[in-house]
Amino acid sequence: MNRFTDEIMTAHVAIESWLGQGQGDLRSLMAHFCEDFTMITPTGACLDYPTLSAIFQAQRGSRSGLNIVVDRIEHIEEWSEGAVLRYRETQSIPGKLTTVRWSTVVLKQHRDKILWRHLHETAQA
């Protein structure tokens, strides 16, 4: 793994803990994302940093037992200050439907941190 792959894995562990167990700190969770972060959800909604923060705040611990598996990570393009990666994300909750999505993320180096700049998710058919 490299610094970009590590960030994808670390962020998903934090998201799983936040949504599935209600554990963590919102400020620490949001520190993974740029203030100019944008996202396109599987339903086509466009989110920005404040909207994502509000969603996380409202959904803390709302998905009891959530398990997130990230695999099939592919580095599409990488440069000294950033990268574009694609990965598959599988979310499961006991007794509920498992969802699978493909995501493309733009990550950027900011000082000593890797930050999420843009995320586009598409549900797997």
Coordinates of C-alpha atoms in Angstrom, one line a residue:
M1 CA 0.0 0.0 0.0
N2 CA 1.0 3.6 -0.4
R3 CA 0.0 6.9 1.3
F4 CA -3.2 7.2 -0.9
T5 CA -4.3 3.7 -0.4
D6 CA -3.6 4.0 3.3
E7 CA -5.9 7.1 3.5
I8 CA -8.8 5.3 1.8
M9 CA -8.6 2.5 4.3
T10 CA -8.1 4.7 7.3
A11 CA -11.1 7.0 6.3
H12 CA -13.4 4.0 5.9
V13 CA -12.4 2.6 9.3
A14 CA -13.4 6.0 10.8
I15 CA -16.6 6.1 8.8
E16 CA -17.5 2.5 9.9
S17 CA -16.9 3.4 13.5
W18 CA -18.8 6.6 13.3
L19 CA -21.9 5.3 11.5
G20 CA -21.9 1.7 12.9
Q21 CA -20.9 2.2 16.5
G22 CA -21.3 5.9 17.1
Q23 CA -17.6 6.1 18.0
G24 CA -15.2 8.9 17.2
D25 CA -15.0 12.6 16.9
L26 CA -16.8 14.5 14.2
R27 CA -13.9 17.0 13.8
S28 CA -11.4 14.1 13.4
L29 CA -13.7 12.4 10.9
M30 CA -14.1 15.6 8.8
A31 CA -10.3 16.2 8.9
H32 CA -10.1 13.6 6.2
F33 CA -11.9 15.9 3.7
C34 CA -10.9 19.3 2.1
E35 CA -13.0 22.2 2.9
D36 CA -13.8 22.4 -0.8
F37 CA -14.7 18.7 -0.9
T38 CA -17.4 17.6 -3.3
M39 CA -19.2 14.3 -3.7
I40 CA -21.7 12.6 -6.1
T41 CA -23.7 9.9 -4.3
P42 CA -25.0 6.7 -5.9
T43 CA -28.4 8.4 -6.2
G44 CA -26.8 11.4 -8.1
A45 CA -27.0 13.9 -5.2
C46 CA -24.2 16.4 -5.2
L47 CA -22.8 17.1 -1.7
D48 CA -20.3 19.6 -0.4
Y49 CA -18.2 19.7 2.8
P50 CA -20.9 21.3 5.0
T51 CA -23.6 18.9 3.8
L52 CA -21.4 15.9 4.4
S53 CA -20.6 17.1 7.9
A54 CA -24.3 17.6 8.6
I55 CA -25.1 14.1 7.3
F56 CA -22.4 12.5 9.5
Q57 CA -23.6 14.5 12.5
A58 CA -27.2 13.3 12.0
Q59 CA -26.3 9.7 11.3
R60 CA -23.9 9.0 14.1
G61 CA -24.5 5.4 15.2
S62 CA -27.5 5.0 12.9
R63 CA -26.2 1.8 11.2
S64 CA -25.6 -0.6 14.1
G65 CA -23.3 -3.4 13.1
L66 CA -22.1 -1.7 9.9
N67 CA -19.2 -3.5 8.2
I68 CA -17.4 -1.7 5.3
V69 CA -15.0 -3.7 3.1
V70 CA -12.8 -1.8 0.6
D71 CA -11.1 -3.8 -2.1
R72 CA -10.0 -3.8 -5.7
I73 CA -8.2 -0.5 -5.3
E74 CA -6.6 0.8 -8.5
H75 CA -4.4 3.7 -8.9
I76 CA -5.6 5.5 -12.1
E77 CA -3.2 8.4 -11.9
E78 CA -0.7 9.6 -9.3
W79 CA 1.5 12.7 -9.1
S80 CA 3.6 14.3 -6.3
E81 CA 0.7 16.1 -4.7
G82 CA -2.2 13.9 -5.4
A83 CA -3.8 10.9 -7.0
V84 CA -7.0 9.5 -8.6
L85 CA -8.0 6.0 -7.4
R86 CA -10.9 3.7 -8.0
Y87 CA -12.1 1.1 -5.5
R88 CA -15.0 -1.1 -4.7
E89 CA -16.8 -0.6 -1.4
T90 CA -19.2 -3.2 0.1
Q91 CA -21.4 -2.2 3.1
S92 CA -23.3 -4.7 5.1
I93 CA -25.5 -4.5 8.2
P94 CA -26.7 -7.7 9.9
G95 CA -30.2 -8.5 8.7
K96 CA -30.2 -5.9 5.9
L97 CA -29.4 -5.8 2.2
T98 CA -25.7 -5.6 1.4
T99 CA -24.8 -2.7 -1.0
V100 CA -21.8 -2.6 -3.3
R101 CA -20.6 0.6 -5.0
W102 CA -17.7 1.6 -7.2
S103 CA -16.0 4.8 -6.2
T104 CA -13.5 7.2 -7.9
V105 CA -11.7 9.5 -5.5
V106 CA -9.4 12.5 -6.1
L107 CA -7.0 12.8 -3.2
K108 CA -4.5 15.6 -2.6
Q109 CA -1.5 16.1 -0.4
H110 CA -1.9 19.1 2.0
R111 CA 1.1 19.6 4.2
D112 CA 1.6 16.2 6.0
K113 CA -1.9 14.9 5.3
I114 CA -3.8 13.3 2.4
L115 CA -7.2 14.9 1.9
W116 CA -10.3 13.9 0.0
R117 CA -11.0 16.5 -2.7
H118 CA -13.7 14.7 -4.7
L119 CA -15.6 11.4 -4.5
H120 CA -18.0 9.9 -7.1
E121 CA -19.9 6.8 -6.1
T122 CA -21.9 4.5 -8.4
A123 CA -24.0 1.6 -7.2
Q124 CA -22.9 -1.8 -8.7
A125 CA -25.7 -3.3 -10.8

